[in-house]
PDB file of N, CA, C and O in Angstrom:
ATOM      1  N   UNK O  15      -1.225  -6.044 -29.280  1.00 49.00           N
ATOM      2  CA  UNK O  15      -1.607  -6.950 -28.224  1.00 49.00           C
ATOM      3  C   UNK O  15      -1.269  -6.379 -26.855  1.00 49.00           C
ATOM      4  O   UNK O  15      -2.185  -6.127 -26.071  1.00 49.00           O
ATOM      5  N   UNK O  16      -0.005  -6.163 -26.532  1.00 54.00           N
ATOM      6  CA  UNK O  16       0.472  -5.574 -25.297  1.00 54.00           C
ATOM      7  C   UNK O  16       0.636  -4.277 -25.345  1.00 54.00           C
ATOM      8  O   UNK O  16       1.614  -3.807 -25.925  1.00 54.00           O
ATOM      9  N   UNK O  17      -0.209  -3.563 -24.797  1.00 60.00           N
ATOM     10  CA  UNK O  17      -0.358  -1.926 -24.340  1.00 60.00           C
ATOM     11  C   UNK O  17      -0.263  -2.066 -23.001  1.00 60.00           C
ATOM     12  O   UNK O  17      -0.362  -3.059 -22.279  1.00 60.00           O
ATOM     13  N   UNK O  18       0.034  -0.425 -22.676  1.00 66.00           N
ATOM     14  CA  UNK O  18       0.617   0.198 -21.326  1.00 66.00           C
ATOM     15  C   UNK O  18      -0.851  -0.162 -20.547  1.00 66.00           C
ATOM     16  O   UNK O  18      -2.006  -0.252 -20.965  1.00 66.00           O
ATOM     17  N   UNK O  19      -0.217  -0.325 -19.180  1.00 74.00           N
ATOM     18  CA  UNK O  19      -1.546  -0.503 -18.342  1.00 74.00           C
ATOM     19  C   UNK O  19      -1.981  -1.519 -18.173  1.00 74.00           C
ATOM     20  O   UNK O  19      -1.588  -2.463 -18.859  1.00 74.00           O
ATOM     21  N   UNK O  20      -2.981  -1.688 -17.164  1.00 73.00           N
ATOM     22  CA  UNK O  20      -3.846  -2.819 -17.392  1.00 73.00           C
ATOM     23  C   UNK O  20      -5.361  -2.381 -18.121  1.00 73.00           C
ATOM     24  O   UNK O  20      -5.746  -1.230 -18.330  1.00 73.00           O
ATOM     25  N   UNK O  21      -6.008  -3.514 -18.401  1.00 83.00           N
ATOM     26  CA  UNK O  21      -7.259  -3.459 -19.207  1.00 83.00           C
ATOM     27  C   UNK O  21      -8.023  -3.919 -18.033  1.00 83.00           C
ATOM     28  O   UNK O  21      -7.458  -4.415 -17.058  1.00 83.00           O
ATOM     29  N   UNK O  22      -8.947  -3.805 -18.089  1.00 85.00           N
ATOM     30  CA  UNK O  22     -10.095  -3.337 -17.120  1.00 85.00           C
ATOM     31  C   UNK O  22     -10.693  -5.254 -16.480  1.00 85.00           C
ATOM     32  O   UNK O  22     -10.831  -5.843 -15.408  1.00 85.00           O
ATOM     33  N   UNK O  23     -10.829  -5.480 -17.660  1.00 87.00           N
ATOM     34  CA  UNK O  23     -10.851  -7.069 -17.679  1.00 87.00           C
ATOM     35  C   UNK O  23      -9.660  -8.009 -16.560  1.00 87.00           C
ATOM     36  O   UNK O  23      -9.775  -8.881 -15.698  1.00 87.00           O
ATOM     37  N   UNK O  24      -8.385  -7.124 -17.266  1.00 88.00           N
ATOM     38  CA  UNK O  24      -7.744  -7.507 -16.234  1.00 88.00           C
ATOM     39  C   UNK O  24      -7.636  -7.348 -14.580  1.00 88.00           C
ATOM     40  O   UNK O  24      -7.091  -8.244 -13.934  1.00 88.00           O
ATOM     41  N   UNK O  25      -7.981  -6.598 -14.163  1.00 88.00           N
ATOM     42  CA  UNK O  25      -8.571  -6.509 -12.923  1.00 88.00           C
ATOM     43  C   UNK O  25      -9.776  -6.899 -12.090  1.00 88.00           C
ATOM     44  O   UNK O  25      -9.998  -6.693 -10.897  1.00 88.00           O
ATOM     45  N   UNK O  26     -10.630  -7.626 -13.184  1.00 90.00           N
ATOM     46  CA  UNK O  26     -11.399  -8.473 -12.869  1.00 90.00           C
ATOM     47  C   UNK O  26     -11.132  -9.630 -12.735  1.00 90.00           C
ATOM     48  O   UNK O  26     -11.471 -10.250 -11.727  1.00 90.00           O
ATOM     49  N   UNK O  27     -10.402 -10.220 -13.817  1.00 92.00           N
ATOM     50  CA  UNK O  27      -9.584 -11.454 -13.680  1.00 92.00           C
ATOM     51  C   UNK O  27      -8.888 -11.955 -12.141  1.00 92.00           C
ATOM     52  O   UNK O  27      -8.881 -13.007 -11.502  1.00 92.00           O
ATOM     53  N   UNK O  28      -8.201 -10.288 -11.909  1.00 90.00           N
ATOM     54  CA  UNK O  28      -7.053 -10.639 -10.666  1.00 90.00           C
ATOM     55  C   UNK O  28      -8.034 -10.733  -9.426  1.00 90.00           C
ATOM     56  O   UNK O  28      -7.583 -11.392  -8.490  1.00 90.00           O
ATOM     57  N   UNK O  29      -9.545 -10.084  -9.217  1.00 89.00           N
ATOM     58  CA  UNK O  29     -10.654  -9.908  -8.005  1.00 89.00           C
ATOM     59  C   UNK O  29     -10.830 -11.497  -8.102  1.00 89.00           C
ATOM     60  O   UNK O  29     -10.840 -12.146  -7.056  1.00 89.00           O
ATOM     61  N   UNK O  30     -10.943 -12.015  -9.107  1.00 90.00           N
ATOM     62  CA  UNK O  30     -11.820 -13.199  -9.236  1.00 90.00           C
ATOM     63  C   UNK O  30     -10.733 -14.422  -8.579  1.00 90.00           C
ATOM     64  O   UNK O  30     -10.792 -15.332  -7.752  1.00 90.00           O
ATOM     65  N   UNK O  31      -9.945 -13.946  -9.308  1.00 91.00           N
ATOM     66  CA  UNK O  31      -8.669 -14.879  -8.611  1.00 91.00           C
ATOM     67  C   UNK O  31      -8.124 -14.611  -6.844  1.00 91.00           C
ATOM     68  O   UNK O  31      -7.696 -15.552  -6.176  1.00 91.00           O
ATOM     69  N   UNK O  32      -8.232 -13.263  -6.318  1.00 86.00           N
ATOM     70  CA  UNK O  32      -7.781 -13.466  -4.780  1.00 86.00           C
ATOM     71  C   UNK O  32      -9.460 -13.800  -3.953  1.00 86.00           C
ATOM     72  O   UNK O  32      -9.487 -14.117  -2.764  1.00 86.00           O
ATOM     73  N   UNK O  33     -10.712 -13.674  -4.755  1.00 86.00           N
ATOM     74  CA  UNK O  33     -11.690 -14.476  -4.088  1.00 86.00           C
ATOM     75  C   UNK O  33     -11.675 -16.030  -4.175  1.00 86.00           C
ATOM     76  O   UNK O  33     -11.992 -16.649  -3.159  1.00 86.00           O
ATOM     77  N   UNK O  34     -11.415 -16.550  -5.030  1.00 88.00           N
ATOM     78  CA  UNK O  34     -11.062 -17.771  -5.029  1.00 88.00           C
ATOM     79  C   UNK O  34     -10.258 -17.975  -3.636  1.00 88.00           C
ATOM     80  O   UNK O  34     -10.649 -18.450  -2.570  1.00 88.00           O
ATOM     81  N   UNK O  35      -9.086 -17.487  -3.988  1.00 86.00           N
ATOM     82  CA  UNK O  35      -7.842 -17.701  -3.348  1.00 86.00           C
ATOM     83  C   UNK O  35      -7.887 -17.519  -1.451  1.00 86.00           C
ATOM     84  O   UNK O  35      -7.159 -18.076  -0.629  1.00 86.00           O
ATOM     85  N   UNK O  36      -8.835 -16.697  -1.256  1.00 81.00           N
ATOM     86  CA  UNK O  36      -8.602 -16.562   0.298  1.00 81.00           C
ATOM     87  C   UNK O  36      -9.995 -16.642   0.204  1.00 81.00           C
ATOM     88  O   UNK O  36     -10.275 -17.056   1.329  1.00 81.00           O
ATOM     89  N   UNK O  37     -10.964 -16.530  -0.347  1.00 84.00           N
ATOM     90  CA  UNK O  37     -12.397 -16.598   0.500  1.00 84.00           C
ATOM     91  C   UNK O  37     -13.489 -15.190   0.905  1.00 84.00           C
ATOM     92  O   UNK O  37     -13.125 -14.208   1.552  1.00 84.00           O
ATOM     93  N   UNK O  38     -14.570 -15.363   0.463  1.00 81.00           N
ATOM     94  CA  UNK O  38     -15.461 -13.606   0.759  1.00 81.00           C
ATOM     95  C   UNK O  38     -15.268 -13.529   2.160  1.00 81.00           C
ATOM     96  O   UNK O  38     -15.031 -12.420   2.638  1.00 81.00           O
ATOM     97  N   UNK O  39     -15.342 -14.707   3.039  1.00 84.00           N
ATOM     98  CA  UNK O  39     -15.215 -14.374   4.773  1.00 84.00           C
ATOM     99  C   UNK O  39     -13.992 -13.859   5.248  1.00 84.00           C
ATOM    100  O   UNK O  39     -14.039 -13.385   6.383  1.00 84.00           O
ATOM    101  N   UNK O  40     -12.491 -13.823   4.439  1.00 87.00           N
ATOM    102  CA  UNK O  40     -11.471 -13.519   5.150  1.00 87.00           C
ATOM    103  C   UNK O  40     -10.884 -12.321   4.520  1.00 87.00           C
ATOM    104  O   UNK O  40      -9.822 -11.883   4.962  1.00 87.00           O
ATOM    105  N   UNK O  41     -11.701 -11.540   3.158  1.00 85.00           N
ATOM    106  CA  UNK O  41     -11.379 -10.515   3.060  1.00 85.00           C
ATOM    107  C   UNK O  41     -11.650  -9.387   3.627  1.00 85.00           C
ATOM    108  O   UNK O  41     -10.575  -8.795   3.536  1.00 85.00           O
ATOM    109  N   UNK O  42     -12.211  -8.849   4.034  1.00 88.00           N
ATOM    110  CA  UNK O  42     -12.686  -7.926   4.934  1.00 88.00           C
ATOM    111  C   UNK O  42     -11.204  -7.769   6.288  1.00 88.00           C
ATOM    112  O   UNK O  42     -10.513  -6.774   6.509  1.00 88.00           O
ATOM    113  N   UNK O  43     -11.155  -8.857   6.821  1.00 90.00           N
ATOM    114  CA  UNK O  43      -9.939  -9.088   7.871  1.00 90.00           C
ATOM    115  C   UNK O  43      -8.706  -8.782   7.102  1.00 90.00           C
ATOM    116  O   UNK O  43      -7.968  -7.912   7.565  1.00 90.00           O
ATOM    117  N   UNK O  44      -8.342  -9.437   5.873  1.00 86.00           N
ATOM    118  CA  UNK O  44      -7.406  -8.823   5.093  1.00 86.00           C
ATOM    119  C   UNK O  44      -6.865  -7.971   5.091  1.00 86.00           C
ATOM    120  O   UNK O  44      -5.717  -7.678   5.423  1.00 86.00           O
ATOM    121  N   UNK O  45      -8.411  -7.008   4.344  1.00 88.00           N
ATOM    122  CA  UNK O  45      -8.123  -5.270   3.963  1.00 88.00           C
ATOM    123  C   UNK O  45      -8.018  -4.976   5.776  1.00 88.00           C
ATOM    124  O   UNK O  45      -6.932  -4.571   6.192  1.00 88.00           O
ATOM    125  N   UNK O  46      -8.676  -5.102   6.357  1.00 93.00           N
ATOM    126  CA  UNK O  46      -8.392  -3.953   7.754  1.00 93.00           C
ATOM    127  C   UNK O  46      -7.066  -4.327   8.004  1.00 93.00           C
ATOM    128  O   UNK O  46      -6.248  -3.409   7.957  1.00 93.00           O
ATOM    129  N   UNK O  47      -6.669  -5.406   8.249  1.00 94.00           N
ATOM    130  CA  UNK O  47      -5.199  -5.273   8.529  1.00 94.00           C
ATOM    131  C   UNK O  47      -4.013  -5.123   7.620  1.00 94.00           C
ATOM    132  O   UNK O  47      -2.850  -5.121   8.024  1.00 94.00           O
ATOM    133  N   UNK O  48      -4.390  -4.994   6.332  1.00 92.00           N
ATOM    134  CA  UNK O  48      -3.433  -3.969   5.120  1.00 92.00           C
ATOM    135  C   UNK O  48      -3.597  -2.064   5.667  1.00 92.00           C
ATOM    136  O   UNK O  48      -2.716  -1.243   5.922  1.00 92.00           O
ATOM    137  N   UNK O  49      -5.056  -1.945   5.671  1.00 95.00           N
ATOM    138  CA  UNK O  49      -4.981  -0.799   6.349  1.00 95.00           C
ATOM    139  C   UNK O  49      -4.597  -0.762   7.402  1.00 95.00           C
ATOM    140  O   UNK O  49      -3.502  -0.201   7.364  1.00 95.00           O
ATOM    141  N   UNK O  50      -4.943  -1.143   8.767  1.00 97.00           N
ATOM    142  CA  UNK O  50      -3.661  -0.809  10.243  1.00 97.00           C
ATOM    143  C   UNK O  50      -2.574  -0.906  10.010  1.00 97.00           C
ATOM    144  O   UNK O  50      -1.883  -0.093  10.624  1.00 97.00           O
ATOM    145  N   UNK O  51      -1.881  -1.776   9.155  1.00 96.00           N
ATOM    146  CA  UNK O  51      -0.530  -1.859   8.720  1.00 96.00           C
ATOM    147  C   UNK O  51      -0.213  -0.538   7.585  1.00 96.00           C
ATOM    148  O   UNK O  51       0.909  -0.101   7.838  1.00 96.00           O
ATOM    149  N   UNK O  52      -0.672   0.001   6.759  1.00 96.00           N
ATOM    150  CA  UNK O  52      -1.099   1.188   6.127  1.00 96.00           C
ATOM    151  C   UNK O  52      -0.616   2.287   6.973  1.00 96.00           C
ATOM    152  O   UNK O  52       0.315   2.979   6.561  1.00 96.00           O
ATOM    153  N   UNK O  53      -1.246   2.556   8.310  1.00 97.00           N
ATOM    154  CA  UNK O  53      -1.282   3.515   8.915  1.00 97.00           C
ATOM    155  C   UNK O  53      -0.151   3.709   9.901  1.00 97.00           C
ATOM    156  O   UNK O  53       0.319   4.773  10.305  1.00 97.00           O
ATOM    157  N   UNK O  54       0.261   2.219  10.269  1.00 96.00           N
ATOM    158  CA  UNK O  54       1.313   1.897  11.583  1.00 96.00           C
ATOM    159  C   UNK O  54       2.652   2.564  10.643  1.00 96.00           C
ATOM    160  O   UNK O  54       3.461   3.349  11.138  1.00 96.00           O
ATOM    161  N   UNK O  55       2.689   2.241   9.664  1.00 96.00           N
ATOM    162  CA  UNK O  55       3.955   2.759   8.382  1.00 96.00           C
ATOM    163  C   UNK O  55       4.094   4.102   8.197  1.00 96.00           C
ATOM    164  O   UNK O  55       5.131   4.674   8.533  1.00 96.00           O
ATOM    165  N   UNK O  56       2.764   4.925   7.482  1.00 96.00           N
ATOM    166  CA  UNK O  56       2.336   6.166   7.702  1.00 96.00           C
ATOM    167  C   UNK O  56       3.210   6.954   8.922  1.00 96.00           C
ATOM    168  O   UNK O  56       4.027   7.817   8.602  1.00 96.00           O
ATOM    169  N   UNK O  57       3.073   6.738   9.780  1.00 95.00           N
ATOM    170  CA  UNK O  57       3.060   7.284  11.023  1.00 95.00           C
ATOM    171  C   UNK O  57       4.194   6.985  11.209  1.00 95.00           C
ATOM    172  O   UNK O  57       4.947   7.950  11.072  1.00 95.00           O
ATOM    173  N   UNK O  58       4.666   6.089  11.458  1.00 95.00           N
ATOM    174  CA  UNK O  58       6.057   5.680  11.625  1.00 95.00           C
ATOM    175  C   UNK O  58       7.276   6.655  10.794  1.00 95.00           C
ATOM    176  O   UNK O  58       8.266   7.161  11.321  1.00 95.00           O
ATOM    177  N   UNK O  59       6.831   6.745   9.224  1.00 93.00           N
ATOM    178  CA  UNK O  59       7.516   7.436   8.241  1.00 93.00           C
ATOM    179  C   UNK O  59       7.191   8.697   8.785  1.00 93.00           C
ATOM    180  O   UNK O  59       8.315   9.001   9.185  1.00 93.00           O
ATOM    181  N   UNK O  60       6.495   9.623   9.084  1.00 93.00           N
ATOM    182  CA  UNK O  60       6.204  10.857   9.691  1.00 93.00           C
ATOM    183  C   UNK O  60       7.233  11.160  11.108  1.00 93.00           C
ATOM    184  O   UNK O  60       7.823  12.201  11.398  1.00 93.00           O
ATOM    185  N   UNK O  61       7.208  10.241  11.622  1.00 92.00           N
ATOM    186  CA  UNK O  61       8.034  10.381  12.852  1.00 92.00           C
ATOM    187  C   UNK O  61       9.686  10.380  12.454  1.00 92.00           C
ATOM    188  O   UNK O  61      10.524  11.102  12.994  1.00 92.00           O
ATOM    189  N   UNK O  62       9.964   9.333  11.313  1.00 90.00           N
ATOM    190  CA  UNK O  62      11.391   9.296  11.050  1.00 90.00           C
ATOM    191  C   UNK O  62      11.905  10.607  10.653  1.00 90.00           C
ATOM    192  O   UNK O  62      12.899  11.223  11.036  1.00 90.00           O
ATOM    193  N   UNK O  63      10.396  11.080   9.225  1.00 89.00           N
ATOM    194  CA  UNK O  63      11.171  12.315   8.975  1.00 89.00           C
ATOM    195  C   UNK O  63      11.162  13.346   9.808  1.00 89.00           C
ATOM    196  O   UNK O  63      11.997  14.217   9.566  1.00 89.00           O
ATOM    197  N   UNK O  64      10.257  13.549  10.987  1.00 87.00           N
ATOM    198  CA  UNK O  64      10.585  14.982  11.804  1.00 87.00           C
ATOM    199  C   UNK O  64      12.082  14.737  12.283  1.00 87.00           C
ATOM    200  O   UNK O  64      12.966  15.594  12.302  1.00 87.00           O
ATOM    201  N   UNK O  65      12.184  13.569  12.619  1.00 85.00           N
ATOM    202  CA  UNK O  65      13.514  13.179  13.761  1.00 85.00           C
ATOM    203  C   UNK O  65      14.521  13.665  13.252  1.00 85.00           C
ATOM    204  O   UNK O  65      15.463  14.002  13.969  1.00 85.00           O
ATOM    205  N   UNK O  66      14.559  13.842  11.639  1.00 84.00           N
ATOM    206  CA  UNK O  66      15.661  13.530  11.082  1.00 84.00           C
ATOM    207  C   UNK O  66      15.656  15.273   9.953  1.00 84.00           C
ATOM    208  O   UNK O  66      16.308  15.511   8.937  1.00 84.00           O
ATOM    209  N   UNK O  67      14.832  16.006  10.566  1.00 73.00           N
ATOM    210  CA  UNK O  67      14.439  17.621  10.160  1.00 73.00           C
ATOM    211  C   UNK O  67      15.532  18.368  10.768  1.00 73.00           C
ATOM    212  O   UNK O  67      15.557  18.175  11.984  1.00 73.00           O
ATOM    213  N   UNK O  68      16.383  19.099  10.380  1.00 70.00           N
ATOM    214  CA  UNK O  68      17.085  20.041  11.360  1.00 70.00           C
ATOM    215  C   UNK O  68      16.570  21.090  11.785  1.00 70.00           C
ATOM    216  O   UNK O  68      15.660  21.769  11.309  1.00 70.00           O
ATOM    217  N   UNK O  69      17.325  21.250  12.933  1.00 66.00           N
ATOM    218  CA  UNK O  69      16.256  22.555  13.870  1.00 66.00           C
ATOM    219  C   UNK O  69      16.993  23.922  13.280  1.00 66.00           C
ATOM    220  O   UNK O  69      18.120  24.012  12.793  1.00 66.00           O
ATOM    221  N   UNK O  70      16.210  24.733  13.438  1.00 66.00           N
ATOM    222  CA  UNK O  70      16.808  26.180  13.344  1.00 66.00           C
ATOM    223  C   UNK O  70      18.535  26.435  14.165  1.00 66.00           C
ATOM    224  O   UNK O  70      19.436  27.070  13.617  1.00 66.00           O
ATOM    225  N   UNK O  71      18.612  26.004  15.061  1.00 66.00           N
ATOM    226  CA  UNK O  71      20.009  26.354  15.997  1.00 66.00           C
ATOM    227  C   UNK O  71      20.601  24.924  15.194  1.00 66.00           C
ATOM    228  O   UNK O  71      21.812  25.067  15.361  1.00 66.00           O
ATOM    229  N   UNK O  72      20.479  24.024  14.655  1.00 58.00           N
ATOM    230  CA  UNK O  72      21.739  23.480  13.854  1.00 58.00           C
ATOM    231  C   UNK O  72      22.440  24.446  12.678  1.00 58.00           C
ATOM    232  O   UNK O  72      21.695  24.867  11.794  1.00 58.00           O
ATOM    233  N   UNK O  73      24.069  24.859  12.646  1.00 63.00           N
ATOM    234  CA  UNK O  73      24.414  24.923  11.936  1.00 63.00           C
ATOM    235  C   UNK O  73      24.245  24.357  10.277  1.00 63.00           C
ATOM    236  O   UNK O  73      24.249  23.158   9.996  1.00 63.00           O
ATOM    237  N   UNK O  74      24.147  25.088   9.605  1.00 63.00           N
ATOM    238  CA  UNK O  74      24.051  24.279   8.038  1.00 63.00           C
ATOM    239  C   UNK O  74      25.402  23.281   7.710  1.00 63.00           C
ATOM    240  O   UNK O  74      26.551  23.561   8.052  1.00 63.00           O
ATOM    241  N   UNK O  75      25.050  22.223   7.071  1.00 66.00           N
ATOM    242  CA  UNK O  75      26.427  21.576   6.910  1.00 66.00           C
ATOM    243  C   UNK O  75      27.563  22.139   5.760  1.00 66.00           C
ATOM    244  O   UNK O  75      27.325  22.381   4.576  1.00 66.00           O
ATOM    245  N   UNK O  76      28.568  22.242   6.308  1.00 66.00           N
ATOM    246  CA  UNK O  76      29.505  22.418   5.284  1.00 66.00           C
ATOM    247  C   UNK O  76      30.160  21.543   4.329  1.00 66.00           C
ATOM    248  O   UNK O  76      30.129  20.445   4.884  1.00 66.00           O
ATOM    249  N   UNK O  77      30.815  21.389   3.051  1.00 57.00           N
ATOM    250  CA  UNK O  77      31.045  20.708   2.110  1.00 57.00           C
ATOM    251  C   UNK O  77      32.348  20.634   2.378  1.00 57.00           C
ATOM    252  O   UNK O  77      33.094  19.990   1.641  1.00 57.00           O
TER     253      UNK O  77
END
């Protein structure tokens, strides 16, 4: 009965259920702002890790 994954069905199930749930007019607005929020993160995480890169003239840390 219960195998790894989802079944294909099941992901139809879950479409059918967040159209219900919010509406064909407010998905579109949804996804773009999952994606700008997507990207604002992206970018953000890119910036933390340069910040946090050591430069060539830092000493290596010692133990």
């Amino acid at each position: 009965m219960l195998r790894n994954g989802l079944e294909p069905w099941h992901l139809l199930i879950v479409a059918i259920v967040v159209v219900v749930l919010f509406g064909s007019k407010k998905l579109p607005d949804t996804a773009r702002a999952l994606g700008r929020s997507m990207r604002i993160l992206k970018s953000e995480a890119q910036a933390l890790k340069a910040d946090n890169a050591p430069t060539p003239a830092d000493p290596p840390a010692s133990a």
